[in-house]
Coordinates of C-alpha atoms in Angstrom, one line a residue:
M1 CA 0.0 0.0 0.0
R2 CA 0.9 3.6 -0.3
N3 CA -1.2 6.5 1.1
E4 CA -4.3 4.3 1.5
S5 CA -5.7 5.8 4.7
T6 CA -9.2 5.9 3.1
F7 CA -9.4 2.2 2.3
I8 CA -6.9 0.1 4.3
L9 CA -8.9 -0.4 7.4
K10 CA -12.0 -1.6 5.4
C11 CA -9.7 -4.1 3.7
L12 CA -8.3 -5.3 7.0
E13 CA -11.8 -5.5 8.6
S14 CA -12.9 -7.9 5.8
L15 CA -9.8 -10.1 6.3
K16 CA -10.5 -10.1 10.1
L17 CA -14.0 -11.6 9.4
Q18 CA -12.8 -14.6 7.4
D19 CA -14.4 -18.0 8.2
Y20 CA -11.0 -19.6 7.9
P21 CA -8.8 -20.6 10.9
Y22 CA -6.8 -17.6 12.1
D23 CA -3.7 -19.8 12.7
C24 CA -3.7 -21.0 9.1
Y25 CA -3.1 -17.6 7.4
E26 CA -1.0 -14.5 7.7
V27 CA -1.5 -11.0 6.3
M28 CA 1.6 -9.2 4.9
I29 CA 1.3 -5.5 4.5
V30 CA 4.0 -3.8 2.4
D31 CA 4.1 -0.1 2.8
G32 CA 5.6 2.2 0.2
S33 CA 6.6 5.1 2.6
S34 CA 3.0 6.3 3.1
T35 CA 2.7 10.0 4.2
D36 CA -1.1 10.2 4.8
G37 CA -1.2 8.5 8.2
S38 CA -1.9 5.0 6.8
K39 CA 0.8 3.4 9.1
E40 CA -0.5 5.2 12.1
L41 CA -4.0 3.8 11.4
L42 CA -2.5 0.3 11.4
E43 CA -1.0 0.9 14.8
S44 CA -4.4 1.7 16.3
F45 CA -6.3 -1.1 14.5
D46 CA -7.5 -4.1 16.6
F47 CA -6.2 -7.0 14.6
G48 CA -7.6 -9.6 16.9
K49 CA -6.1 -13.0 16.1
I50 CA -4.8 -12.0 12.7
N51 CA -1.1 -12.8 12.2
L52 CA 0.1 -9.6 10.6
H53 CA 3.5 -8.5 9.3
L54 CA 4.2 -4.9 8.3
M55 CA 7.2 -4.4 5.9
E56 CA 8.7 -1.5 4.0
N57 CA 9.0 -0.9 0.3
P58 CA 11.5 1.9 -0.1
L59 CA 11.3 1.9 -3.9
K60 CA 7.5 2.6 -3.8
I61 CA 6.5 0.6 -6.8
T62 CA 4.0 -2.3 -6.9
P63 CA 6.0 -5.2 -8.2
V64 CA 8.7 -4.6 -5.6
A65 CA 6.1 -4.6 -2.9
L66 CA 4.6 -7.8 -4.3
N67 CA 7.9 -9.6 -4.3
I68 CA 8.8 -8.5 -0.8
G69 CA 5.5 -9.9 0.5
V70 CA 5.7 -13.2 -1.5
K71 CA 9.3 -13.9 -0.4
A72 CA 8.4 -13.2 3.3
A73 CA 5.2 -15.3 3.3
K74 CA 5.4 -18.8 4.8
G75 CA 2.2 -20.4 3.4
D76 CA 1.7 -22.8 0.5
V77 CA -0.8 -20.4 -1.2
I78 CA -0.1 -16.7 -1.9
I79 CA -3.0 -14.4 -2.4
I80 CA -2.5 -10.9 -3.8
L81 CA -4.7 -8.1 -2.6
G82 CA -4.8 -4.4 -3.0
A83 CA -5.7 -1.9 -0.3
H84 CA -8.7 -0.7 -2.4
T85 CA -10.5 -4.0 -1.9
Q86 CA -12.8 -5.7 0.5
V87 CA -13.4 -9.4 0.4
S88 CA -16.3 -11.7 1.3
S89 CA -16.1 -13.7 4.5
N90 CA -15.4 -17.0 2.6
F91 CA -12.7 -15.4 0.4
I92 CA -9.7 -17.4 1.7
K93 CA -11.7 -20.6 2.0
E94 CA -13.1 -20.4 -1.6
N95 CA -9.6 -19.6 -3.0
I96 CA -8.1 -22.7 -1.3
A97 CA -11.0 -24.9 -2.2
S98 CA -10.9 -23.8 -5.9
L99 CA -7.1 -24.6 -6.1
Q100 CA -7.6 -28.0 -4.5
R101 CA -10.7 -28.9 -6.5
T102 CA -9.4 -28.0 -9.9
G103 CA -5.7 -28.4 -9.7
A104 CA -5.3 -24.9 -11.3
D105 CA -2.0 -23.0 -10.7
C106 CA -3.8 -19.8 -10.1
V107 CA -7.4 -18.8 -9.2
G108 CA -9.3 -15.6 -8.9
G109 CA -12.8 -14.3 -8.5
L110 CA -15.4 -11.9 -9.7
I111 CA -14.7 -8.2 -9.1
Q112 CA -17.6 -6.1 -8.0
T113 CA -16.5 -2.5 -8.8
V114 CA -18.2 0.2 -6.6
G115 CA -17.9 3.9 -6.3
D116 CA -18.2 6.2 -3.3
S117 CA -19.7 9.2 -5.3
F118 CA -22.1 9.6 -8.2
I119 CA -19.3 9.9 -10.7
G120 CA -17.5 7.1 -8.9
K121 CA -20.5 4.8 -9.3
A122 CA -20.7 5.7 -13.0
I123 CA -17.0 4.8 -13.4
A124 CA -17.7 1.6 -11.6
L125 CA -20.5 0.7 -14.0
A126 CA -18.2 1.5 -17.0
L127 CA -15.5 -0.7 -15.5
S128 CA -18.0 -3.6 -15.1
N129 CA -19.3 -3.4 -18.6
P130 CA -17.9 -5.3 -21.6
F131 CA -18.1 -2.2 -23.8
G132 CA -16.0 -0.4 -21.2
I133 CA -13.3 -3.0 -20.6
G134 CA -13.6 -5.6 -23.4
N135 CA -13.5 -9.3 -22.5
A136 CA -11.8 -9.0 -19.1
K137 CA -14.0 -11.7 -17.8
F138 CA -13.1 -11.3 -14.1
R139 CA -15.1 -8.1 -14.2
Y140 CA -18.5 -9.5 -15.3
S141 CA -18.5 -13.3 -16.1
T142 CA -20.7 -15.5 -13.9
R143 CA -19.3 -18.8 -15.3
E144 CA -16.3 -20.8 -13.9
E145 CA -13.8 -21.0 -16.7
Y146 CA -10.1 -20.9 -17.5
V147 CA -9.0 -17.3 -18.5
D148 CA -5.9 -15.3 -19.5
T149 CA -5.7 -13.4 -16.2
V150 CA -7.6 -12.6 -13.0
A151 CA -7.5 -9.8 -10.6
F152 CA -6.3 -10.4 -7.0
P153 CA -5.1 -13.9 -7.7
A154 CA -4.3 -16.9 -5.4
F155 CA -1.2 -18.7 -6.5
R156 CA 0.4 -22.0 -5.4
R157 CA 3.7 -21.2 -3.9
E158 CA 5.5 -23.5 -6.4
V159 CA 4.5 -21.2 -9.2
F160 CA 7.1 -18.7 -8.0
D161 CA 9.7 -21.4 -7.6
K162 CA 9.0 -22.5 -11.2
I163 CA 8.7 -19.2 -13.1
G164 CA 10.2 -16.5 -10.8
Y165 CA 8.8 -13.4 -9.3
F166 CA 7.0 -10.3 -10.6
D167 CA 9.0 -8.2 -13.1
E168 CA 10.2 -5.1 -11.2
S169 CA 10.8 -3.1 -14.3
L170 CA 7.1 -2.8 -14.9
A171 CA 5.5 -0.3 -12.6
R172 CA 2.2 -1.4 -13.9
N173 CA 0.9 -4.5 -15.7
Q174 CA 3.3 -6.7 -13.7
D175 CA 0.3 -9.0 -13.0
I176 CA -0.5 -9.3 -16.7
E177 CA 3.1 -10.1 -17.6
F178 CA 3.2 -12.7 -14.8
S179 CA 0.0 -14.3 -16.0
G180 CA 1.4 -14.5 -19.5
R181 CA 4.6 -16.1 -18.2
L182 CA 2.6 -18.6 -16.2
R183 CA 0.5 -19.6 -19.3
R184 CA 3.6 -19.9 -21.5
N185 CA 5.0 -22.4 -18.9
G186 CA 1.9 -24.5 -19.0
G187 CA 0.1 -23.0 -16.0
R188 CA -3.7 -22.7 -15.8
I189 CA -5.6 -19.7 -14.5
L190 CA -9.1 -20.3 -13.2
L191 CA -11.9 -17.7 -12.8
S192 CA -14.3 -18.8 -10.1
P193 CA -17.3 -16.5 -9.5
S194 CA -17.7 -18.1 -6.0
I195 CA -14.7 -16.0 -5.0
K196 CA -15.9 -12.4 -4.6
V197 CA -13.9 -9.1 -4.2
T198 CA -15.2 -5.6 -3.9
Y199 CA -13.0 -3.0 -5.6
Y200 CA -13.3 0.8 -5.2
S201 CA -13.0 2.6 -8.5
P202 CA -11.6 6.1 -9.0
S203 CA -14.0 8.7 -7.5
S204 CA -13.5 11.4 -10.2
L205 CA -13.3 11.6 -13.9
M206 CA -9.8 13.0 -13.7
G207 CA -8.8 10.0 -11.5
L208 CA -10.1 7.6 -14.2
I209 CA -8.3 9.5 -16.9
R210 CA -5.0 9.3 -15.0
Q211 CA -5.4 5.7 -14.3
S212 CA -6.4 4.8 -17.9
F213 CA -3.6 6.8 -19.4
A214 CA -1.1 5.0 -17.2
N215 CA -2.5 1.6 -18.1
G216 CA -2.4 2.4 -21.8
W217 CA 1.2 3.7 -21.5
W218 CA 2.4 0.6 -19.7
N219 CA 0.8 -1.7 -22.2
I220 CA 3.4 -0.7 -24.8
Y221 CA 6.3 -1.6 -22.5
T222 CA 4.7 -4.8 -21.4
F223 CA 4.2 -5.8 -25.0
I224 CA 7.9 -5.1 -25.8
K225 CA 9.0 -7.2 -22.8
S226 CA 6.4 -10.0 -23.1
P227 CA 4.3 -9.9 -26.3
G228 CA 2.2 -12.9 -25.5
S229 CA 0.9 -11.5 -22.2
L230 CA -1.5 -9.0 -23.7
M231 CA -4.8 -9.6 -25.4
V232 CA -6.4 -7.8 -28.4
R233 CA -8.6 -5.8 -25.9
H234 CA -5.5 -4.1 -24.6
F235 CA -4.8 -2.4 -28.0
V236 CA -8.4 -1.6 -29.2
P237 CA -8.3 1.9 -27.6
M238 CA -4.9 2.7 -29.2
L239 CA -6.3 1.7 -32.7
F240 CA -9.4 3.8 -32.0
V241 CA -7.4 6.9 -31.1
T242 CA -4.9 6.4 -33.9
G243 CA -7.7 6.2 -36.4
L244 CA -9.2 9.4 -35.0
I245 CA -5.9 11.3 -35.2
F246 CA -5.1 10.0 -38.7
S247 CA -8.6 11.0 -40.0
V248 CA -8.4 14.5 -38.5
L249 CA -4.9 15.1 -39.9
I250 CA -5.7 14.1 -43.4
T251 CA -9.2 15.7 -43.6
P252 CA -7.9 19.1 -44.7
F253 CA -6.0 17.5 -47.6
N254 CA -8.3 14.7 -48.6
A255 CA -12.1 14.2 -48.3
M256 CA -11.5 10.6 -47.5
G257 CA -10.3 11.7 -44.1
L258 CA -13.8 12.9 -43.2
L259 CA -15.3 9.6 -44.4
F260 CA -12.8 7.7 -42.2
L261 CA -13.7 9.9 -39.2
I262 CA -17.4 9.2 -39.7
L263 CA -16.8 5.5 -40.1
I264 CA -14.8 5.4 -36.9
L265 CA -16.9 7.7 -34.8
L266 CA -20.4 6.8 -35.8
P267 CA -20.4 3.1 -34.8
Y268 CA -18.6 4.0 -31.6
L269 CA -21.1 6.7 -30.6
M270 CA -24.0 4.4 -31.4
F271 CA -22.6 1.6 -29.1
N272 CA -21.7 4.2 -26.5
L273 CA -25.2 5.6 -26.4
L274 CA -26.8 2.1 -26.5
M275 CA -24.7 0.9 -23.5
S276 CA -25.4 4.2 -21.7
I277 CA -29.2 3.8 -22.2
K278 CA -29.0 0.2 -21.0
I279 CA -27.1 1.2 -17.9
S280 CA -29.6 4.0 -17.2
I281 CA -32.5 1.6 -17.5
N282 CA -31.0 -0.8 -15.0
H283 CA -29.4 1.6 -12.6
G284 CA -31.2 4.9 -12.8
S285 CA -32.0 7.5 -15.6
L286 CA -29.6 10.1 -14.0
F287 CA -26.6 8.0 -15.2
F288 CA -27.4 8.7 -18.8
S289 CA -26.2 12.3 -18.2
V290 CA -22.7 11.1 -17.5
M291 CA -22.1 7.5 -18.9
P292 CA -21.3 8.6 -22.5
F293 CA -18.6 10.9 -21.2
V294 CA -17.3 8.3 -18.8
F295 CA -17.0 5.7 -21.6
F296 CA -15.3 8.2 -23.9
S297 CA -12.9 9.4 -21.2
L298 CA -12.0 5.8 -20.4
H299 CA -11.3 4.7 -24.0
V300 CA -9.6 7.9 -25.2
S301 CA -7.3 8.4 -22.3
Y302 CA -6.3 4.7 -22.4
G303 CA -5.7 5.0 -26.2
I304 CA -3.7 8.2 -25.9
G305 CA -1.6 6.6 -23.2
S306 CA -0.7 3.8 -25.6
V307 CA 0.0 6.2 -28.5
V308 CA 2.2 8.4 -26.3
G309 CA 4.0 5.3 -24.9
M310 CA 4.6 4.0 -28.5
G311 CA 5.9 7.5 -29.6
R312 CA 8.2 7.7 -26.6
L313 CA 9.5 4.2 -27.3
F314 CA 10.1 5.0 -30.9
L315 CA 12.0 8.2 -30.1
S316 CA 14.2 6.3 -27.6
Y317 CA 15.1 3.8 -30.3
I318 CA 16.0 6.6 -32.7
Y319 CA 18.1 8.3 -30.0
K320 CA 20.0 5.1 -29.2
A321 CA 20.6 4.5 -32.9
L322 CA 22.0 8.1 -33.3
I323 CA 24.2 7.6 -30.3
Q324 CA 25.5 4.4 -31.8
V325 CA 26.1 6.1 -35.2
F326 CA 28.0 8.9 -33.4
I327 CA 30.1 6.4 -31.5
N328 CA 31.0 4.5 -34.6
F329 CA 31.8 7.7 -36.4
K330 CA 34.2 8.7 -33.6
K331 CA 36.0 5.4 -34.0

């Protein structure tokens, strides 16, 4: 965790209420130098019988924290959680049961995304909708099945012995890269809807934009390091934004640009409005006033993040090539 004073106690309360023997699990909290009083809250929290360990993550990035926790844990099963979560009382029991019943290497459950404000609830609805997030089945599927990745997974410890730890060069997407590495080594990842996790979405549109931009950015670096880890859904926003930019740029010089723009935007706007109407019917008419903007912000910021990441990567390659040419010239 890092600066999670709003959420960390809710997460720990849910872990405290597990219907699993207290002496059979431990909770590892890895703090990234929080400055908002998160650690002080932990000192005053009644942990009851929970076996808790608090560790430091001086580098303040997620994969380092994950590796610190995994290496310090003593159990045969490692479950990854974020401070923005709350879990059902049978969370640990269902994870263990699913691993034992299926023989899977990794299991994870259904994410119920919630918001703590009107905009936050709209964002949560977008992040739980296939139009918003593609075929990330851990966000909406109700069928037990093997998938490409899950959120907040439970791993058999031997998985780490076999394929190593989380890639610390990836500040984001380290879980996606790890899932891809596991699949390439013959591992199976099971989605079990009996495992339930509540996740708190960003509470503002700007928070969603920042999060989506960063996710899109890191997709490019994840793809370079581990091409097979990402799915088609991870690149659809980039293709959408690239198409829009290309169409706008060529429109002043060629009428075909306007046609391309219409062919890209019109289907998107139709699906956007249809999904927004459906959500408004199911969750309240007031959501129609914001859902089209939430979907658009999610997709465009994600796509721009990927485009910018691609551009930066391309420029870095050119820079390295020029440096090499200069070195060879000096020789």
